[in-house]
Amino acid sequence: MSDTTRVEHDAFGPVDVPAARYWGAQTQRALGVFAIGTERFPACLIHAFGLQKMAAARANQRCGVLDAQRADAIVQAASQLRDGLHDADFPLTIWQTGSGTQTNMNANEVIANRANELLGQPRGTKSPVHPNDHVNASQSSNDSFPTVMHIAAVLELQQRLLPALAVLQGSLAARAQAFGGVVKIARTHLMDAVPMMVDQAFDAYARQVALGMERVRGTLPRLRVLPQGGTAAGTGLNAPPGFDAAFCDELGALTGLDFSPNPSKFEGMAVHDALVEASGALNTLASSLVKIANDLRLLGSGPRCGLGELRIPDDGLTSSIMPGKRNPTIAEVLVQACLQVMGNHGTVTMANASGLFELNVAKPVLIHNLLQSIRVLSDAAGVFATRLVDGLELDRERLAANVENSLLVVTALNPVLGYDRVARIVRESLASGRPPRELAIELGMLTGEAYDRHVDAKALARPHPAP
């Protein structure tokens, strides 16, 4: 021991631990064993551990496992974990035992050391609060870590992702309203098609996001079902009767959310289908957002030599070689974030398939990828809404010229002239460069008045009312 270290003990003997840190012997040993990578759990998972340990201590007190003094000290220390005061005391990467044992022990040790400080004892004493006997009472890493996975996922989806998506959906809906009444030419197979309204396209984008939000919300009821109480293998060994229900009651009181015990702890610990389902909703959402981002950057391409129907707001950035060049950087960022989410979903899926018998053993990498997906989607969707969608403008002259030059508005003449005669107008118009109206009159198919009555781009863009 030196001025910078203290000695802590575990079942394998003494270990030197940094004196300034709250972790203990098991965490210190794990640092030496798992010297792999730099990827760490996001702070939200550590904060969720604080909530889990608070609820467990209160449930243990209710069940007669912990006395009031120890329970209160654990709750107070764990609340500091929840509030982010001990983020620096979690040094381990995600590359650890597949049950998340090392991070669970990290939480137990930090809380025990801080609780003992609160009770007037130095760090490392393990008395009166022991990391295993008291902080981890009625628990195992095997049920606590997946419970924390669910808590973190629920909170991040509800408090981070859904609000960000609501902002984006509102931005797209606002653009639809602002662009109402403006006709454009639809494109199918990347080629000119029939007239439509600009607001119809933005209504579709807004609905994609709204449906994505519905899919995310649909996963929450199953995520709020927790395996806590299953302990080592799902049987509940060493947990008192009623601990699982008491835990969910206490967690609900702390979060204001409705959590419930999993009736099959074996299912909740051996597989994480609910988390894969949530990742699947994010994967679907990511594919929707890629489509929207790509549409907007293509419609804004140019501004002089591309489609140029949209004016994308300036982000203040430019090319390293072409002065004044403006790029759709925000759309590109959103696409990249979505590609990461799609890749993460593959990892989450394979991690869930790594359950063997009574325990999934790829929990850390699974939750790391899921929480990253939630975070990057939330951040990217918010930036996309506020820095790109909100500032979109139309090049109305370009849109009007495109409508005027479109050939396929004559599709409206199919019921009047028949497909083959309309195809002749289009073919000769393409070959000669002459307007289809002029050719229809010259070929004796329609008078100018009749043509104008049937070929009205704005009227054609609106759906016919139901009979």
C-alpha positions in Angstrom: 0.0 0.0 0.0 1.1 3.6 -0.7 -0.4 7.0 -0.5 -2.1 6.4 -3.9 -3.4 2.9 -3.1 -5.3 0.9 -0.5 -5.4 -2.8 0.1 -8.7 -4.6 -0.4 -9.4 -8.3 0.0 -11.5 -10.9 -1.7 -11.7 -14.7 -1.8 -8.3 -14.8 -3.6 -6.4 -12.5 -1.2 -5.2 -8.9 -1.1 -5.4 -6.5 -4.0 -4.0 -2.9 -4.3 -6.8 -0.6 -5.4 -6.4 3.2 -6.3 -7.1 5.0 -3.1 -9.2 7.7 -4.8 -11.6 5.2 -6.4 -14.6 3.4 -4.9 -14.3 0.1 -6.7 -12.9 -2.9 -4.9 -10.8 -6.0 -5.3 -13.0 -7.8 -7.9 -13.1 -4.8 -10.2 -9.4 -4.3 -9.9 -8.7 -7.9 -10.8 -11.0 -7.7 -13.8 -9.1 -4.7 -15.1 -6.0 -7.0 -15.3 -7.9 -9.9 -16.8 -10.1 -8.1 -19.4 -7.6 -5.8 -21.0 -9.6 -5.7 -24.2 -10.7 -2.7 -26.3 -11.9 0.7 -25.1 -15.7 0.3 -25.5 -17.4 1.2 -22.2 -21.0 1.1 -21.2 -22.8 4.4 -21.6 -23.5 6.3 -18.4 -27.2 5.5 -18.7 -26.5 1.8 -17.9 -24.5 2.7 -14.8 -27.3 5.0 -13.7 -29.8 2.2 -14.2 -27.6 0.1 -11.9 -28.1 2.7 -9.2 -31.9 2.4 -9.6 -31.7 -1.4 -9.5 -29.6 -1.4 -6.3 -31.9 1.2 -4.7 -35.0 -0.9 -5.5 -33.3 -4.1 -4.3 -32.2 -2.6 -1.0 -35.7 -1.4 -0.3 -37.2 -4.7 -1.3 -34.7 -6.6 0.9 -35.7 -4.3 3.8 -39.4 -5.1 3.2 -38.7 -8.8 3.1 -36.6 -8.7 6.3 -33.3 -9.4 4.6 -31.7 -6.0 5.4 -32.0 -3.9 8.5 -32.9 -0.3 8.2 -29.4 1.1 8.8 -27.8 -0.9 6.0 -30.7 -0.5 3.6 -30.8 3.3 4.0 -27.0 3.6 3.5 -27.2 1.4 0.4 -30.1 3.4 -1.0 -28.3 6.7 -0.3 -25.1 5.4 -2.0 -27.0 3.9 -4.9 -28.9 7.2 -5.5 -25.5 8.8 -6.0 -24.8 6.2 -8.6 -28.1 6.9 -10.3 -27.4 10.6 -10.3 -24.0 10.2 -12.1 -21.7 11.0 -9.2 -19.7 7.8 -9.7 -19.4 7.4 -13.4 -15.6 7.6 -13.1 -15.6 4.6 -10.8 -16.7 2.2 -13.6 -13.4 1.6 -15.5 -14.3 -1.8 -17.2 -15.0 -2.2 -20.9 -17.9 -4.2 -22.2 -15.6 -7.1 -23.0 -16.1 -9.2 -19.8 -18.0 -12.2 -18.6 -21.1 -12.7 -20.8 -23.4 -12.4 -17.8 -22.1 -8.9 -17.0 -20.8 -10.1 -13.6 -17.8 -7.7 -13.5 -20.0 -4.6 -13.9 -22.5 -5.9 -11.4 -19.6 -6.5 -8.9 -18.3 -3.0 -9.8 -21.6 -1.5 -8.8 -21.7 -3.6 -5.6 -18.2 -2.5 -4.6 -18.7 1.2 -5.3 -22.0 1.2 -3.4 -20.7 -0.7 -0.5 -17.6 1.5 -0.1 -19.7 4.7 -0.4 -22.3 3.3 2.0 -19.6 2.5 4.6 -18.2 6.0 4.2 -21.7 7.4 4.9 -21.7 5.2 8.1 -18.3 6.6 9.2 -16.1 3.7 8.0 -13.2 3.9 5.5 -13.3 2.4 2.0 -12.3 -1.2 1.8 -13.6 -2.2 5.2 -16.7 -4.1 3.9 -18.4 -3.4 7.2 -21.1 -2.8 8.1 -22.0 -3.0 4.4 -20.6 -5.9 2.4 -20.8 -5.8 -1.4 -22.0 -9.4 -1.7 -23.8 -10.0 1.5 -25.8 -6.8 1.5 -25.6 -4.8 -1.7 -26.1 -8.0 -3.8 -28.4 -9.6 -1.3 -31.2 -11.7 -2.9 -29.6 -11.2 -6.3 -27.1 -12.6 -8.8 -25.4 -11.0 -11.7 -27.5 -13.4 -13.8 -30.8 -11.7 -12.9 -29.5 -8.2 -12.0 -27.7 -7.4 -15.2 -30.6 -8.3 -17.5 -32.9 -6.3 -15.2 -30.6 -3.3 -15.6 -30.6 -3.9 -19.4 -34.3 -3.6 -19.4 -34.4 -0.6 -17.1 -31.8 1.3 -19.2 -33.5 0.4 -22.5 -37.0 1.5 -21.2 -35.7 4.8 -19.8 -33.6 5.6 -23.0 -36.5 4.8 -25.3 -39.0 6.9 -23.3 -36.9 9.8 -22.2 -34.5 10.1 -25.2 -35.7 8.5 -28.4 -39.4 9.1 -28.4 -39.1 12.8 -27.6 -36.5 13.2 -30.4 -38.8 11.4 -32.9 -41.7 13.6 -31.8 -39.7 16.7 -32.7 -38.8 15.2 -36.1 -42.4 14.1 -36.8 -43.6 17.6 -35.9 -40.9 19.2 -38.2 -41.9 17.1 -41.1 -45.6 17.7 -40.5 -45.0 21.5 -40.3 -43.1 21.4 -43.6 -46.0 19.5 -45.2 -48.4 22.3 -44.0 -46.0 25.0 -45.2 -45.7 23.4 -48.7 -49.4 22.8 -49.2 -50.8 23.6 -52.6 -47.5 23.3 -54.5 -47.5 20.8 -57.4 -44.5 18.7 -58.2 -43.8 15.8 -60.5 -43.7 12.4 -58.8 -40.8 10.1 -59.6 -41.0 6.3 -59.9 -38.0 4.2 -60.9 -36.2 7.6 -60.6 -38.1 8.7 -63.7 -40.8 11.4 -64.2 -44.2 10.1 -63.3 -47.5 11.9 -62.7 -48.2 15.2 -60.7 -48.5 15.1 -57.0 -48.4 17.7 -54.2 -45.2 18.5 -52.3 -47.1 18.3 -49.0 -48.2 14.7 -49.9 -44.5 13.6 -49.9 -43.9 15.3 -46.5 -47.1 13.8 -45.1 -45.6 10.4 -46.0 -42.4 11.2 -44.3 -44.2 12.4 -41.2 -46.3 9.2 -41.2 -43.2 7.0 -41.5 -41.8 8.6 -38.3 -45.1 8.4 -36.5 -45.4 4.7 -37.3 -41.8 4.2 -36.1 -42.8 5.7 -32.8 -45.7 3.3 -32.6 -43.4 0.4 -33.2 -41.0 1.6 -30.4 -43.9 2.1 -28.0 -45.2 -1.4 -28.8 -42.0 -2.9 -27.4 -42.2 -1.2 -24.0 -44.8 -3.5 -22.3 -42.5 -6.5 -22.7 -39.4 -4.5 -21.7 -41.0 -3.6 -18.4 -41.2 -7.3 -17.5 -38.2 -8.0 -15.4 -36.3 -11.2 -14.4 -35.2 -9.9 -11.0 -35.7 -12.6 -8.4 -34.4 -15.5 -10.5 -30.9 -15.2 -8.9 -28.4 -17.7 -10.4 -30.4 -19.9 -12.7 -34.0 -18.7 -12.5 -35.1 -20.7 -9.5 -34.9 -17.8 -7.0 -32.3 -19.5 -4.8 -31.4 -17.2 -1.8 -34.2 -14.7 -2.6 -37.0 -14.4 -0.1 -40.6 -15.0 -1.2 -42.1 -11.9 -2.7 -38.8 -10.3 -3.4 -39.5 -10.0 -7.2 -42.9 -8.2 -6.6 -41.4 -5.9 -3.9 -38.5 -5.1 -6.2 -40.9 -4.0 -9.0 -43.0 -2.0 -6.6 -40.0 -0.1 -5.4 -38.6 0.4 -8.9 -42.0 1.7 -10.0 -42.0 4.2 -7.1 -38.5 5.4 -8.1 -39.2 5.8 -11.8 -42.9 6.3 -12.1 -43.1 3.4 -14.5 -45.1 0.2 -14.4 -42.6 -2.7 -14.0 -43.7 -6.2 -13.3 -42.0 -9.5 -12.4 -41.4 -12.0 -15.2 -43.5 -15.1 -14.5 -40.8 -17.2 -16.0 -37.4 -16.0 -14.7 -35.8 -18.7 -16.8 -37.1 -17.0 -20.0 -35.9 -13.6 -18.8 -32.4 -14.8 -18.1 -31.7 -17.3 -20.8 -32.9 -15.2 -23.7 -33.5 -11.5 -24.4 -36.2 -11.6 -27.1 -37.8 -8.4 -25.8 -34.5 -6.5 -26.4 -34.2 -8.0 -29.9 -37.7 -6.9 -30.6 -36.8 -3.3 -29.5 -33.7 -3.4 -31.7 -35.9 -4.6 -34.6 -38.1 -1.5 -34.1 -35.0 0.6 -34.2 -33.8 -1.2 -37.4 -37.2 -0.5 -39.1 -37.0 3.2 -38.0 -33.4 3.5 -39.3 -34.5 2.2 -42.7 -37.3 4.8 -42.8 -35.0 7.6 -41.8 -32.4 6.6 -44.5 -35.2 6.9 -47.1 -36.2 10.3 -45.9 -32.7 11.6 -45.7 -31.8 10.4 -49.1 -35.0 11.8 -50.6 -34.3 15.3 -49.2 -30.6 15.4 -50.2 -31.5 14.2 -53.7 -34.3 16.7 -54.0 -31.9 19.4 -52.9 -29.1 18.3 -55.1 -27.4 21.0 -57.3 -28.3 23.7 -56.6 -27.9 24.4 -60.3 -27.1 21.1 -61.9 -29.1 18.7 -59.9 -32.8 18.3 -59.1 -32.8 21.4 -57.0 -36.5 21.4 -56.0 -35.6 21.9 -52.3 -33.3 24.4 -50.8 -31.4 22.8 -48.0 -30.4 25.2 -45.2 -26.7 26.2 -45.0 -24.9 24.5 -42.1 -21.9 26.9 -42.3 -19.5 24.2 -43.5 -17.9 23.9 -47.0 -15.5 21.9 -49.1 -11.8 21.8 -48.4 -11.0 22.6 -52.0 -14.2 24.0 -53.6 -14.9 27.5 -52.1 -18.5 28.0 -51.1 -19.7 24.5 -51.9 -22.5 23.5 -49.7 -23.2 19.8 -48.9 -26.2 18.1 -47.3 -24.0 17.1 -44.3 -26.8 16.7 -41.8 -28.6 14.2 -44.0 -25.4 12.3 -44.5 -24.8 12.1 -40.7 -28.3 10.7 -40.2 -27.7 8.1 -42.9 -24.5 7.0 -41.2 -26.2 6.8 -37.8 -28.9 4.6 -39.3 -26.3 2.4 -41.0 -24.7 1.9 -37.5 -28.1 1.0 -36.1 -28.6 -1.6 -38.8 -25.3 -3.2 -38.1 -26.0 -3.1 -34.4 -29.2 -5.0 -34.9 -27.3 -7.8 -36.5 -25.0 -8.0 -33.4 -28.0 -7.8 -31.1 -29.7 -10.7 -32.9 -26.6 -12.9 -32.8 -26.0 -12.0 -29.2 -29.5 -13.1 -28.3 -28.9 -16.4 -30.1 -25.9 -17.0 -27.8 -28.0 -18.2 -24.9 -27.0 -21.6 -23.8 -29.3 -23.6 -21.5 -30.3 -21.3 -18.6 -28.2 -18.2 -19.4 -27.5 -15.9 -22.2 -23.8 -15.2 -22.2 -23.5 -12.2 -24.5 -25.4 -9.7 -22.4 -22.8 -6.9 -22.4 -22.3 -6.7 -26.1 -26.1 -6.9 -26.7 -27.0 -4.0 -24.4 -24.0 -1.9 -25.5 -25.2 -2.1 -29.1 -28.9 -1.5 -28.3 -28.1 1.5 -26.2 -25.8 2.9 -28.8 -28.6 2.5 -31.4 -31.0 4.4 -29.2 -28.5 7.2 -28.6 -27.4 7.8 -32.2 -30.9 7.6 -33.5 -32.1 10.1 -30.9 -29.3 12.5 -31.5 -29.2 12.3 -35.2 -33.0 12.6 -35.6 -33.0 15.7 -33.4 -30.2 17.4 -35.3 -31.9 16.4 -38.6 -35.1 18.0 -37.5 -33.8 21.2 -36.2 -30.8 21.9 -38.5 -32.2 20.6 -41.8 -36.0 19.9 -42.0 -37.0 23.1 -40.1 -35.1 25.2 -42.6 -36.1 23.6 -45.8 -37.5 25.8 -48.6 -38.9 25.2 -52.0 -37.6 26.4 -55.3 -41.0 27.1 -56.6 -39.8 28.3 -60.0 -38.0 25.0 -60.6 -41.0 23.0 -59.5 -43.3 24.9 -61.8 -41.0 24.5 -64.7 -40.8 20.8 -64.1 -44.5 20.5 -64.0 -44.8 22.5 -67.2 -42.2 20.4 -69.0 -43.7 17.0 -67.8 -45.0 14.7 -70.5 -46.7 12.2 -68.2 -49.4 14.6 -67.1 -51.1 13.2 -70.2 -51.7 10.0 -68.3 -54.9 11.7 -67.3 -56.1 11.3 -70.9 -56.0 7.5 -70.7 -59.8 7.2 -70.0 -60.5 9.7 -72.8 -58.2 8.6 -75.6 -57.0 5.1 -74.5 -53.5 4.0 -73.6 -52.2 3.6 -77.1 -53.2 7.0 -78.4 -51.8 8.7 -75.3 -48.6 6.7 -75.8 -48.3 8.1 -79.3 -48.6 11.7 -78.0 -45.8 11.0 -75.5 -43.6 9.3 -78.1 -43.9 12.1 -80.6 -43.4 14.7 -78.0 -40.2 13.1 -76.8 -38.9 12.7 -80.4 -39.8 16.3 -81.4 -39.4 18.2 -78.2 -42.8 19.8 -78.8 -45.4 20.1 -76.0 -47.9 17.3 -75.7 -50.8 19.7 -75.8 -49.7 21.0 -79.2 -49.4 17.5 -80.6 -52.7 16.3 -79.2 -54.4 19.2 -81.0 -52.4 18.7 -84.2 -53.2 15.0 -84.3 -56.9 15.8 -84.0 -57.3 13.9 -80.8 -58.6 16.8 -78.7 -59.4 20.5 -78.8 -57.3 22.8 -76.7 -60.2 23.4 -74.4 -60.8 19.7 -73.9 -57.1 19.1 -73.3 -57.0 21.8 -70.6 -60.1 20.5 -69.0 -58.7 17.0 -68.6 -55.0 17.8 -68.0 -55.0 20.0 -64.9 -51.8 19.2 -62.9 -53.1 20.5 -59.5 -56.4 18.6 -59.9 -54.6 15.5 -61.0 -52.4 15.6 -57.9 -55.3 15.4 -55.5 -56.9 12.0 -54.9 -60.4 11.7 -56.1 -63.0 11.6 -53.3 -64.5 8.3 -52.5 -67.8 7.6 -54.1 
